[in-house]
Amino acid sequence: MGKPDAVLRAQILEEHQNSLIESARSGKPAPSSSEIAKKVGVTKDAAQKIIRRYGEYVDVDSPDAAAKIKLPDPLITENDTRVIVADVHVPAVDWELAEFILETGRKQKIKELDLVGDLFCQDMFSRHPKIVLGPSFRDERGEAKRIISYWLQHFQVIRFCRGNHDERVINAMDAQITMEELRDLIAPDGKRHRIQPSVHTKMFVNSPRSGMWCLMHQREYSKFPLRVACDYATELQMNVVCCHQHHNAIGSFKGFTVADCGCLADAKQTAYVELGVSRLPPWQPGFLVMKQGRLIPYNKHGHYGLEG
């Protein structure tokens, strides 16, 4: 299979869900697993295995006669004053920037922080070849708990959604560990309730002042800042903050604010970056502050550029 297992699983379940919805509405038999497999591009056995395993998430007796996969909703808030960070990649953390984030929250009296994917690095679970012997998962958990504990000295709520690095352990364990269980491994004593995890790779802010925002850890990457964010703003018709790419940029596109959130990961502590040669853009440390629905980009030296 050319696509990652998690992507194929999602596509098969989506086709399965859509077929049940159409069957419920039309009264016609739902497509067979063979037909779903052919449409997605996998074997019949592979499709049957996934449908059998995750069939518990399909509700064929829903009141509206439309079968649904019972997956959790993405996080959404109307509080449009918050700090937005991403791509921490513990233990390769830029602690100077992590401390500046806490300082900024305190000075501006911002009580909520959004961590939009990749708190972890999890190279030990990566399918990519290893270059050097890296930290263990135990080491990463310890460093993740350290930085979360540090931020919780001020921030009252941390929303945390899945990034591509966070999901490595989930994939390695065939989804036998959840984002909630990952949260429990790193939550300081008595503060578990202040960390809100999500298996989604996106979260939302419904600002009364500037409209809906989608903060995402999308799979797409472009070496050109804001290109992916502009594409998603057009598709979703809302303001968009993209992570994952380690750019740090903000702009306006078709009436929407678009931004790339910088990273907290230190490239000099990351083997595949520091020990290799690439024409990809250098990582850009930074974070974003949303203040009453307006977005302000920050780097180590403070805020800069346009406000969105």
PDB file of C-alpha atoms in Angstrom:
ATOM      1  CA  MET A   1       0.000   0.000   0.000  1.00  0.00           C
ATOM      2  CA  GLY A   2       1.377   3.354  -0.967  1.00  0.00           C
ATOM      3  CA  LYS A   3      -0.586   5.429   1.551  1.00  0.00           C
ATOM      4  CA  PRO A   4      -0.069   5.434   5.324  1.00  0.00           C
ATOM      5  CA  ASP A   5      -2.238   2.946   7.232  1.00  0.00           C
ATOM      6  CA  ALA A   6      -4.060   5.707   9.111  1.00  0.00           C
ATOM      7  CA  VAL A   7      -5.046   7.430   5.841  1.00  0.00           C
ATOM      8  CA  LEU A   8      -6.297   4.197   4.274  1.00  0.00           C
ATOM      9  CA  ARG A   9      -8.234   3.344   7.427  1.00  0.00           C
ATOM     10  CA  ALA A  10      -9.942   6.734   7.358  1.00  0.00           C
ATOM     11  CA  GLN A  11     -10.800   6.397   3.656  1.00  0.00           C
ATOM     12  CA  ILE A  12     -12.249   2.899   4.095  1.00  0.00           C
ATOM     13  CA  LEU A  13     -14.337   3.959   7.093  1.00  0.00           C
ATOM     14  CA  GLU A  14     -15.556   7.047   5.250  1.00  0.00           C
ATOM     15  CA  GLU A  15     -16.650   4.951   2.269  1.00  0.00           C
ATOM     16  CA  HIS A  16     -18.300   2.489   4.650  1.00  0.00           C
ATOM     17  CA  GLN A  17     -20.111   5.312   6.438  1.00  0.00           C
ATOM     18  CA  ASN A  18     -21.254   6.934   3.187  1.00  0.00           C
ATOM     19  CA  SER A  19     -22.531   3.624   1.861  1.00  0.00           C
ATOM     20  CA  LEU A  20     -24.616   3.056   5.008  1.00  0.00           C
ATOM     21  CA  ILE A  21     -25.999   6.589   4.870  1.00  0.00           C
ATOM     22  CA  GLU A  22     -27.015   6.166   1.232  1.00  0.00           C
ATOM     23  CA  SER A  23     -28.506   2.754   1.940  1.00  0.00           C
ATOM     24  CA  ALA A  24     -30.522   4.144   4.853  1.00  0.00           C
ATOM     25  CA  ARG A  25     -31.860   6.949   2.697  1.00  0.00           C
ATOM     26  CA  SER A  26     -32.560   4.993  -0.485  1.00  0.00           C
ATOM     27  CA  GLY A  27     -33.513   1.589   0.868  1.00  0.00           C
ATOM     28  CA  LYS A  28     -31.052  -0.063  -1.526  1.00  0.00           C
ATOM     29  CA  PRO A  29     -28.405  -2.550  -0.368  1.00  0.00           C
ATOM     30  CA  ALA A  30     -25.113  -1.009   0.714  1.00  0.00           C
ATOM     31  CA  PRO A  31     -22.025  -1.683  -1.438  1.00  0.00           C
ATOM     32  CA  SER A  32     -20.044  -4.751  -0.471  1.00  0.00           C
ATOM     33  CA  SER A  33     -16.623  -4.646   1.137  1.00  0.00           C
ATOM     34  CA  SER A  34     -15.219  -5.749  -2.241  1.00  0.00           C
ATOM     35  CA  GLU A  35     -16.664  -2.641  -3.899  1.00  0.00           C
ATOM     36  CA  ILE A  36     -15.314  -0.401  -1.130  1.00  0.00           C
ATOM     37  CA  ALA A  37     -11.893  -2.040  -1.404  1.00  0.00           C
ATOM     38  CA  LYS A  38     -11.814  -1.477  -5.151  1.00  0.00           C
ATOM     39  CA  LYS A  39     -12.780   2.174  -4.783  1.00  0.00           C
ATOM     40  CA  VAL A  40     -10.117   2.873  -2.152  1.00  0.00           C
ATOM     41  CA  GLY A  41      -7.469   0.728  -3.819  1.00  0.00           C
ATOM     42  CA  VAL A  42      -6.892  -2.020  -1.261  1.00  0.00           C
ATOM     43  CA  THR A  43      -7.585  -5.742  -1.118  1.00  0.00           C
ATOM     44  CA  LYS A  44     -10.970  -7.074  -0.054  1.00  0.00           C
ATOM     45  CA  ASP A  45      -9.386  -8.703   3.002  1.00  0.00           C
ATOM     46  CA  ALA A  46      -7.809  -5.417   4.096  1.00  0.00           C
ATOM     47  CA  ALA A  47     -11.127  -3.574   3.807  1.00  0.00           C
ATOM     48  CA  GLN A  48     -13.017  -6.301   5.676  1.00  0.00           C
ATOM     49  CA  LYS A  49     -10.458  -6.331   8.489  1.00  0.00           C
ATOM     50  CA  ILE A  50     -10.766  -2.565   9.058  1.00  0.00           C
ATOM     51  CA  ILE A  51     -14.571  -2.552   8.791  1.00  0.00           C
ATOM     52  CA  ARG A  52     -14.854  -5.456  11.260  1.00  0.00           C
ATOM     53  CA  ARG A  53     -12.422  -3.860  13.714  1.00  0.00           C
ATOM     54  CA  TYR A  54     -13.914  -0.370  13.679  1.00  0.00           C
ATOM     55  CA  GLY A  55     -17.525  -1.360  13.054  1.00  0.00           C
ATOM     56  CA  GLU A  56     -18.374  -0.421  16.642  1.00  0.00           C
ATOM     57  CA  TYR A  57     -18.016   3.226  15.620  1.00  0.00           C
ATOM     58  CA  VAL A  58     -20.812   2.911  13.054  1.00  0.00           C
ATOM     59  CA  ASP A  59     -24.290   3.614  14.358  1.00  0.00           C
ATOM     60  CA  VAL A  60     -26.821   2.052  11.969  1.00  0.00           C
ATOM     61  CA  ASP A  61     -29.775   2.877  14.231  1.00  0.00           C
ATOM     62  CA  SER A  62     -29.352   6.640  14.421  1.00  0.00           C
ATOM     63  CA  PRO A  63     -32.677   8.502  14.837  1.00  0.00           C
ATOM     64  CA  ASP A  64     -32.267  10.428  11.596  1.00  0.00           C
ATOM     65  CA  ALA A  65     -31.739   7.154   9.668  1.00  0.00           C
ATOM     66  CA  ALA A  66     -28.287   8.324   8.619  1.00  0.00           C
ATOM     67  CA  ALA A  67     -25.499   6.055   9.821  1.00  0.00           C
ATOM     68  CA  LYS A  68     -22.613   7.890  11.428  1.00  0.00           C
ATOM     69  CA  ILE A  69     -19.166   7.021  12.623  1.00  0.00           C
ATOM     70  CA  LYS A  70     -19.211   7.899  16.301  1.00  0.00           C
ATOM     71  CA  LEU A  71     -15.976   9.844  16.506  1.00  0.00           C
ATOM     72  CA  PRO A  72     -15.418  12.830  18.798  1.00  0.00           C
ATOM     73  CA  ASP A  73     -16.010  16.363  17.589  1.00  0.00           C
ATOM     74  CA  PRO A  74     -13.019  18.686  17.167  1.00  0.00           C
ATOM     75  CA  LEU A  75     -12.311  21.182  19.912  1.00  0.00           C
ATOM     76  CA  ILE A  76     -14.036  24.542  19.480  1.00  0.00           C
ATOM     77  CA  THR A  77     -14.073  27.658  21.647  1.00  0.00           C
ATOM     78  CA  GLU A  78     -15.475  31.183  21.427  1.00  0.00           C
ATOM     79  CA  ASN A  79     -12.640  32.590  23.527  1.00  0.00           C
ATOM     80  CA  ASP A  80     -10.713  34.539  20.876  1.00  0.00           C
ATOM     81  CA  THR A  81      -7.837  35.598  23.148  1.00  0.00           C
ATOM     82  CA  ARG A  82      -5.177  32.870  23.335  1.00  0.00           C
ATOM     83  CA  VAL A  83      -1.610  31.852  22.550  1.00  0.00           C
ATOM     84  CA  ILE A  84      -1.066  29.420  19.651  1.00  0.00           C
ATOM     85  CA  VAL A  85       1.999  27.153  19.481  1.00  0.00           C
ATOM     86  CA  ALA A  86       2.967  24.061  17.504  1.00  0.00           C
ATOM     87  CA  ASP A  87       5.799  21.702  16.596  1.00  0.00           C
ATOM     88  CA  VAL A  88       7.495  21.494  19.978  1.00  0.00           C
ATOM     89  CA  HIS A  89       9.147  18.139  19.186  1.00  0.00           C
ATOM     90  CA  VAL A  90      10.302  17.298  22.712  1.00  0.00           C
ATOM     91  CA  PRO A  91      13.030  16.896  23.775  1.00  0.00           C
ATOM     92  CA  ALA A  92      14.503  19.162  21.042  1.00  0.00           C
ATOM     93  CA  VAL A  93      12.834  22.202  22.607  1.00  0.00           C
ATOM     94  CA  ASP A  94      13.908  25.800  22.210  1.00  0.00           C
ATOM     95  CA  TRP A  95      13.508  26.658  25.888  1.00  0.00           C
ATOM     96  CA  GLU A  96      14.254  30.336  25.376  1.00  0.00           C
ATOM     97  CA  LEU A  97      11.157  30.527  23.202  1.00  0.00           C
ATOM     98  CA  ALA A  98       9.125  28.350  25.580  1.00  0.00           C
ATOM     99  CA  GLU A  99       9.922  30.772  28.398  1.00  0.00           C
ATOM    100  CA  PHE A 100       9.027  33.754  26.209  1.00  0.00           C
ATOM    101  CA  ILE A 101       5.627  32.165  25.523  1.00  0.00           C
ATOM    102  CA  LEU A 102       4.907  31.973  29.250  1.00  0.00           C
ATOM    103  CA  GLU A 103       6.178  35.536  29.745  1.00  0.00           C
ATOM    104  CA  THR A 104       3.955  36.792  26.896  1.00  0.00           C
ATOM    105  CA  GLY A 105       0.916  35.056  28.360  1.00  0.00           C
ATOM    106  CA  ARG A 106       1.548  36.617  31.745  1.00  0.00           C
ATOM    107  CA  LYS A 107       2.161  40.142  30.439  1.00  0.00           C
ATOM    108  CA  GLN A 108      -0.922  40.081  28.223  1.00  0.00           C
ATOM    109  CA  LYS A 109      -3.068  38.206  30.777  1.00  0.00           C
ATOM    110  CA  ILE A 110      -3.890  35.444  28.316  1.00  0.00           C
ATOM    111  CA  LYS A 111      -5.104  32.336  30.118  1.00  0.00           C
ATOM    112  CA  GLU A 112      -5.485  29.751  27.338  1.00  0.00           C
ATOM    113  CA  LEU A 113      -2.911  28.074  25.100  1.00  0.00           C
ATOM    114  CA  ASP A 114      -3.504  25.996  21.959  1.00  0.00           C
ATOM    115  CA  LEU A 115      -0.895  23.368  21.103  1.00  0.00           C
ATOM    116  CA  VAL A 116      -1.662  22.543  17.477  1.00  0.00           C
ATOM    117  CA  GLY A 117       0.143  19.245  17.062  1.00  0.00           C
ATOM    118  CA  ASP A 118       3.578  17.700  17.511  1.00  0.00           C
ATOM    119  CA  LEU A 119       4.251  18.085  21.176  1.00  0.00           C
ATOM    120  CA  PHE A 120       6.256  14.885  20.738  1.00  0.00           C
ATOM    121  CA  CYS A 121       8.926  13.832  18.237  1.00  0.00           C
ATOM    122  CA  GLN A 122       8.755  10.033  18.660  1.00  0.00           C
ATOM    123  CA  ASP A 123      11.557   9.142  16.266  1.00  0.00           C
ATOM    124  CA  MET A 124      11.775   5.772  18.015  1.00  0.00           C
ATOM    125  CA  PHE A 125       8.440   4.882  16.365  1.00  0.00           C
ATOM    126  CA  SER A 126       9.259   6.418  12.972  1.00  0.00           C
ATOM    127  CA  ARG A 127       9.436   4.313   9.828  1.00  0.00           C
ATOM    128  CA  HIS A 128      12.252   6.506   8.555  1.00  0.00           C
ATOM    129  CA  PRO A 129      15.799   5.162   8.972  1.00  0.00           C
ATOM    130  CA  LYS A 130      17.538   6.317  12.159  1.00  0.00           C
ATOM    131  CA  ILE A 131      20.696   8.426  11.843  1.00  0.00           C
ATOM    132  CA  VAL A 132      21.783   8.479  15.469  1.00  0.00           C
ATOM    133  CA  LEU A 133      20.499   6.822  18.619  1.00  0.00           C
ATOM    134  CA  GLY A 134      17.935   9.232  19.994  1.00  0.00           C
ATOM    135  CA  PRO A 135      16.012   9.594  23.251  1.00  0.00           C
ATOM    136  CA  SER A 136      13.629   6.922  24.476  1.00  0.00           C
ATOM    137  CA  PHE A 137       9.866   7.366  24.708  1.00  0.00           C
ATOM    138  CA  ARG A 138      10.328   7.568  28.479  1.00  0.00           C
ATOM    139  CA  ASP A 139      12.711  10.514  27.950  1.00  0.00           C
ATOM    140  CA  GLU A 140      10.199  12.265  25.696  1.00  0.00           C
ATOM    141  CA  ARG A 141       7.364  11.760  28.173  1.00  0.00           C
ATOM    142  CA  GLY A 142       9.494  13.301  30.893  1.00  0.00           C
ATOM    143  CA  GLU A 143      10.355  16.350  28.798  1.00  0.00           C
ATOM    144  CA  ALA A 144       6.740  16.729  27.632  1.00  0.00           C
ATOM    145  CA  LYS A 145       5.574  16.698  31.253  1.00  0.00           C
ATOM    146  CA  ARG A 146       8.239  19.262  32.102  1.00  0.00           C
ATOM    147  CA  ILE A 147       7.153  21.790  29.472  1.00  0.00           C
ATOM    148  CA  ILE A 148       3.421  21.259  30.077  1.00  0.00           C
ATOM    149  CA  SER A 149       3.962  21.690  33.821  1.00  0.00           C
ATOM    150  CA  TYR A 150       5.932  24.859  33.133  1.00  0.00           C
ATOM    151  CA  TRP A 151       3.207  26.384  30.960  1.00  0.00           C
ATOM    152  CA  LEU A 152       0.489  25.417  33.443  1.00  0.00           C
ATOM    153  CA  GLN A 153       2.151  27.731  35.971  1.00  0.00           C
ATOM    154  CA  HIS A 154       0.204  30.447  34.164  1.00  0.00           C
ATOM    155  CA  PHE A 155      -2.106  29.076  31.462  1.00  0.00           C
ATOM    156  CA  GLN A 156      -5.326  27.696  32.910  1.00  0.00           C
ATOM    157  CA  VAL A 157      -6.243  25.589  29.867  1.00  0.00           C
ATOM    158  CA  ILE A 158      -4.093  23.883  27.237  1.00  0.00           C
ATOM    159  CA  ARG A 159      -5.877  22.490  24.178  1.00  0.00           C
ATOM    160  CA  PHE A 160      -3.766  19.833  22.472  1.00  0.00           C
ATOM    161  CA  CYS A 161      -4.546  18.200  19.130  1.00  0.00           C
ATOM    162  CA  ARG A 162      -2.771  15.436  17.231  1.00  0.00           C
ATOM    163  CA  GLY A 163       0.166  16.079  14.916  1.00  0.00           C
ATOM    164  CA  ASN A 164       1.925  13.665  12.582  1.00  0.00           C
ATOM    165  CA  HIS A 165       4.687  13.065  15.140  1.00  0.00           C
ATOM    166  CA  ASP A 166       2.229  12.581  18.024  1.00  0.00           C
ATOM    167  CA  GLU A 167       0.428   9.859  16.097  1.00  0.00           C
ATOM    168  CA  ARG A 168       3.534   7.717  15.632  1.00  0.00           C
ATOM    169  CA  VAL A 169       3.006   5.872  18.906  1.00  0.00           C
ATOM    170  CA  ILE A 170      -0.728   5.571  18.132  1.00  0.00           C
ATOM    171  CA  ASN A 171       0.085   3.955  14.789  1.00  0.00           C
ATOM    172  CA  ALA A 172       2.798   1.754  16.322  1.00  0.00           C
ATOM    173  CA  MET A 173       0.264   0.432  18.844  1.00  0.00           C
ATOM    174  CA  ASP A 174      -2.477   0.093  16.206  1.00  0.00           C
ATOM    175  CA  ALA A 175      -4.625   2.721  17.947  1.00  0.00           C
ATOM    176  CA  GLN A 176      -4.475   0.873  21.301  1.00  0.00           C
ATOM    177  CA  ILE A 177      -3.395   4.134  22.946  1.00  0.00           C
ATOM    178  CA  THR A 178      -5.482   7.291  22.717  1.00  0.00           C
ATOM    179  CA  MET A 179      -4.746  11.000  22.883  1.00  0.00           C
ATOM    180  CA  GLU A 180      -6.427  11.028  26.297  1.00  0.00           C
ATOM    181  CA  GLU A 181      -4.012   8.355  27.507  1.00  0.00           C
ATOM    182  CA  LEU A 182      -1.065  10.307  26.087  1.00  0.00           C
ATOM    183  CA  ARG A 183      -2.358  13.318  28.020  1.00  0.00           C
ATOM    184  CA  ASP A 184      -2.510  11.238  31.198  1.00  0.00           C
ATOM    185  CA  LEU A 185       1.147  10.225  30.780  1.00  0.00           C
ATOM    186  CA  ILE A 186       2.310  13.851  30.815  1.00  0.00           C
ATOM    187  CA  ALA A 187      -0.254  15.604  33.014  1.00  0.00           C
ATOM    188  CA  PRO A 188       1.065  17.020  36.296  1.00  0.00           C
ATOM    189  CA  ASP A 189      -0.621  15.704  39.438  1.00  0.00           C
ATOM    190  CA  GLY A 190      -4.024  17.301  39.954  1.00  0.00           C
ATOM    191  CA  LYS A 191      -3.946  19.225  36.654  1.00  0.00           C
ATOM    192  CA  ARG A 192      -5.155  16.599  34.184  1.00  0.00           C
ATOM    193  CA  HIS A 193      -8.490  18.403  33.727  1.00  0.00           C
ATOM    194  CA  ARG A 194      -6.695  21.525  32.461  1.00  0.00           C
ATOM    195  CA  ILE A 195      -5.301  19.707  29.400  1.00  0.00           C
ATOM    196  CA  GLN A 196      -7.888  19.098  26.668  1.00  0.00           C
ATOM    197  CA  PRO A 197      -6.631  16.535  24.120  1.00  0.00           C
ATOM    198  CA  SER A 198      -8.146  15.808  20.716  1.00  0.00           C
ATOM    199  CA  VAL A 199      -7.527  13.035  18.209  1.00  0.00           C
ATOM    200  CA  HIS A 200      -8.367  15.512  15.452  1.00  0.00           C
ATOM    201  CA  THR A 201      -5.578  17.348  13.643  1.00  0.00           C
ATOM    202  CA  LYS A 202      -7.540  20.584  13.794  1.00  0.00           C
ATOM    203  CA  MET A 203      -9.318  22.772  16.315  1.00  0.00           C
ATOM    204  CA  PHE A 204     -11.519  25.829  15.955  1.00  0.00           C
ATOM    205  CA  VAL A 205     -11.967  29.294  17.390  1.00  0.00           C
ATOM    206  CA  ASN A 206     -15.364  30.878  16.710  1.00  0.00           C
ATOM    207  CA  SER A 207     -14.520  34.517  17.280  1.00  0.00           C
ATOM    208  CA  PRO A 208     -17.442  36.920  17.822  1.00  0.00           C
ATOM    209  CA  ARG A 209     -15.206  39.609  16.275  1.00  0.00           C
ATOM    210  CA  SER A 210     -13.438  38.014  13.308  1.00  0.00           C
ATOM    211  CA  GLY A 211     -15.430  34.888  12.521  1.00  0.00           C
ATOM    212  CA  MET A 212     -14.413  31.255  12.422  1.00  0.00           C
ATOM    213  CA  TRP A 213     -10.776  30.130  12.594  1.00  0.00           C
ATOM    214  CA  CYS A 214      -9.387  26.700  11.804  1.00  0.00           C
ATOM    215  CA  LEU A 215      -6.080  25.912  13.508  1.00  0.00           C
ATOM    216  CA  MET A 216      -4.676  22.826  11.804  1.00  0.00           C
ATOM    217  CA  HIS A 217      -1.775  20.419  11.721  1.00  0.00           C
ATOM    218  CA  GLN A 218      -2.422  19.414   8.136  1.00  0.00           C
ATOM    219  CA  ARG A 219      -0.399  16.838   6.221  1.00  0.00           C
ATOM    220  CA  GLU A 220       0.322  19.127   3.275  1.00  0.00           C
ATOM    221  CA  TYR A 221       3.665  20.899   3.116  1.00  0.00           C
ATOM    222  CA  SER A 222       4.929  23.680   0.887  1.00  0.00           C
ATOM    223  CA  LYS A 223       8.290  25.368   1.038  1.00  0.00           C
ATOM    224  CA  PHE A 224       6.471  28.583   0.132  1.00  0.00           C
ATOM    225  CA  PRO A 225       4.986  30.292   3.220  1.00  0.00           C
ATOM    226  CA  LEU A 226       1.185  30.743   3.325  1.00  0.00           C
ATOM    227  CA  ARG A 227       0.522  28.701   0.157  1.00  0.00           C
ATOM    228  CA  VAL A 228      -1.151  25.855   2.038  1.00  0.00           C
ATOM    229  CA  ALA A 229      -3.035  28.266   4.317  1.00  0.00           C
ATOM    230  CA  CYS A 230      -4.401  30.141   1.298  1.00  0.00           C
ATOM    231  CA  ASP A 231      -5.586  26.880  -0.260  1.00  0.00           C
ATOM    232  CA  TYR A 232      -7.421  25.905   2.917  1.00  0.00           C
ATOM    233  CA  ALA A 233      -8.920  29.379   3.414  1.00  0.00           C
ATOM    234  CA  THR A 234     -10.396  29.085  -0.090  1.00  0.00           C
ATOM    235  CA  GLU A 235     -11.695  25.578   0.586  1.00  0.00           C
ATOM    236  CA  LEU A 236     -13.073  26.157   4.085  1.00  0.00           C
ATOM    237  CA  GLN A 237     -14.084  29.812   3.660  1.00  0.00           C
ATOM    238  CA  MET A 238     -12.658  30.812   7.018  1.00  0.00           C
ATOM    239  CA  ASN A 239      -9.485  32.152   8.621  1.00  0.00           C
ATOM    240  CA  VAL A 240      -6.736  29.530   8.722  1.00  0.00           C
ATOM    241  CA  VAL A 241      -3.611  28.899  10.789  1.00  0.00           C
ATOM    242  CA  CYS A 242      -1.378  26.142   9.402  1.00  0.00           C
ATOM    243  CA  CYS A 243       1.306  24.336  11.357  1.00  0.00           C
ATOM    244  CA  HIS A 244       3.625  21.409  10.500  1.00  0.00           C
ATOM    245  CA  GLN A 245       5.699  23.384   7.978  1.00  0.00           C
ATOM    246  CA  HIS A 246       7.784  25.335  10.524  1.00  0.00           C
ATOM    247  CA  HIS A 247       7.216  28.610   8.675  1.00  0.00           C
ATOM    248  CA  ASN A 248       6.359  31.818  10.538  1.00  0.00           C
ATOM    249  CA  ALA A 249       4.220  34.121   8.411  1.00  0.00           C
ATOM    250  CA  ILE A 250       0.917  35.994   8.300  1.00  0.00           C
ATOM    251  CA  GLY A 251      -1.115  37.565   5.527  1.00  0.00           C
ATOM    252  CA  SER A 252      -4.554  38.261   4.087  1.00  0.00           C
ATOM    253  CA  PHE A 253      -6.191  36.284   1.288  1.00  0.00           C
ATOM    254  CA  LYS A 254      -9.655  36.751  -0.215  1.00  0.00           C
ATOM    255  CA  GLY A 255     -10.884  38.502   2.914  1.00  0.00           C
ATOM    256  CA  PHE A 256      -9.498  35.906   5.340  1.00  0.00           C
ATOM    257  CA  THR A 257      -6.480  35.989   7.619  1.00  0.00           C
ATOM    258  CA  VAL A 258      -3.985  33.239   6.824  1.00  0.00           C
ATOM    259  CA  ALA A 259      -0.955  32.333   8.892  1.00  0.00           C
ATOM    260  CA  ASP A 260       1.804  29.767   9.316  1.00  0.00           C
ATOM    261  CA  CYS A 261       2.684  29.149  12.955  1.00  0.00           C
ATOM    262  CA  GLY A 262       6.383  28.913  13.687  1.00  0.00           C
ATOM    263  CA  CYS A 263       7.940  26.033  15.621  1.00  0.00           C
ATOM    264  CA  LEU A 264       9.415  25.548  19.085  1.00  0.00           C
ATOM    265  CA  ALA A 265      11.698  22.762  17.917  1.00  0.00           C
ATOM    266  CA  ASP A 266      15.404  23.551  17.829  1.00  0.00           C
ATOM    267  CA  ALA A 267      16.826  22.446  14.468  1.00  0.00           C
ATOM    268  CA  LYS A 268      20.313  22.185  15.946  1.00  0.00           C
ATOM    269  CA  GLN A 269      19.065  19.438  18.268  1.00  0.00           C
ATOM    270  CA  THR A 270      17.366  17.544  15.428  1.00  0.00           C
ATOM    271  CA  ALA A 271      19.591  14.958  13.740  1.00  0.00           C
ATOM    272  CA  TYR A 272      17.958  14.766  10.321  1.00  0.00           C
ATOM    273  CA  VAL A 273      18.134  18.549   9.982  1.00  0.00           C
ATOM    274  CA  GLU A 274      21.493  19.356  11.572  1.00  0.00           C
ATOM    275  CA  LEU A 275      23.407  16.418  10.052  1.00  0.00           C
ATOM    276  CA  GLY A 276      21.953  16.627   6.555  1.00  0.00           C
ATOM    277  CA  VAL A 277      21.908  18.940   3.549  1.00  0.00           C
ATOM    278  CA  SER A 278      18.631  20.185   2.113  1.00  0.00           C
ATOM    279  CA  ARG A 279      17.255  22.951  -0.074  1.00  0.00           C
ATOM    280  CA  LEU A 280      14.170  23.199   2.115  1.00  0.00           C
ATOM    281  CA  PRO A 281      13.686  26.485   3.982  1.00  0.00           C
ATOM    282  CA  PRO A 282      15.259  26.707   7.450  1.00  0.00           C
ATOM    283  CA  TRP A 283      12.943  26.218  10.395  1.00  0.00           C
ATOM    284  CA  GLN A 284      11.503  29.456  11.754  1.00  0.00           C
ATOM    285  CA  PRO A 285      10.986  29.626  15.512  1.00  0.00           C
ATOM    286  CA  GLY A 286       7.867  31.461  16.577  1.00  0.00           C
ATOM    287  CA  PHE A 287       4.305  31.415  17.844  1.00  0.00           C
ATOM    288  CA  LEU A 288       1.071  33.371  17.470  1.00  0.00           C
ATOM    289  CA  VAL A 289      -1.039  35.448  19.815  1.00  0.00           C
ATOM    290  CA  MET A 290      -4.744  35.865  19.146  1.00  0.00           C
ATOM    291  CA  LYS A 291      -6.046  38.932  20.952  1.00  0.00           C
ATOM    292  CA  GLN A 292      -9.777  39.589  20.645  1.00  0.00           C
ATOM    293  CA  GLY A 293      -9.894  37.837  17.302  1.00  0.00           C
ATOM    294  CA  ARG A 294      -6.813  39.494  15.812  1.00  0.00           C
ATOM    295  CA  LEU A 295      -3.689  37.474  15.125  1.00  0.00           C
ATOM    296  CA  ILE A 296      -0.197  38.706  16.003  1.00  0.00           C
ATOM    297  CA  PRO A 297       2.957  36.761  14.965  1.00  0.00           C
ATOM    298  CA  TYR A 298       5.882  36.483  17.359  1.00  0.00           C
ATOM    299  CA  ASN A 299       9.470  35.347  17.146  1.00  0.00           C
ATOM    300  CA  LYS A 300      12.182  35.368  19.840  1.00  0.00           C
ATOM    301  CA  HIS A 301      12.477  39.141  19.596  1.00  0.00           C
ATOM    302  CA  GLY A 302       8.796  39.928  20.043  1.00  0.00           C
ATOM    303  CA  HIS A 303       5.867  40.574  17.713  1.00  0.00           C
ATOM    304  CA  TYR A 304       6.491  41.648  14.162  1.00  0.00           C
ATOM    305  CA  GLY A 305       4.809  42.288  10.809  1.00  0.00           C
ATOM    306  CA  LEU A 306       1.141  42.773  10.096  1.00  0.00           C
ATOM    307  CA  GLU A 307      -1.651  41.896  12.457  1.00  0.00           C
ATOM    308  CA  GLY A 308      -4.428  39.782  10.986  1.00  0.00           C
TER     309      GLY A 308
END
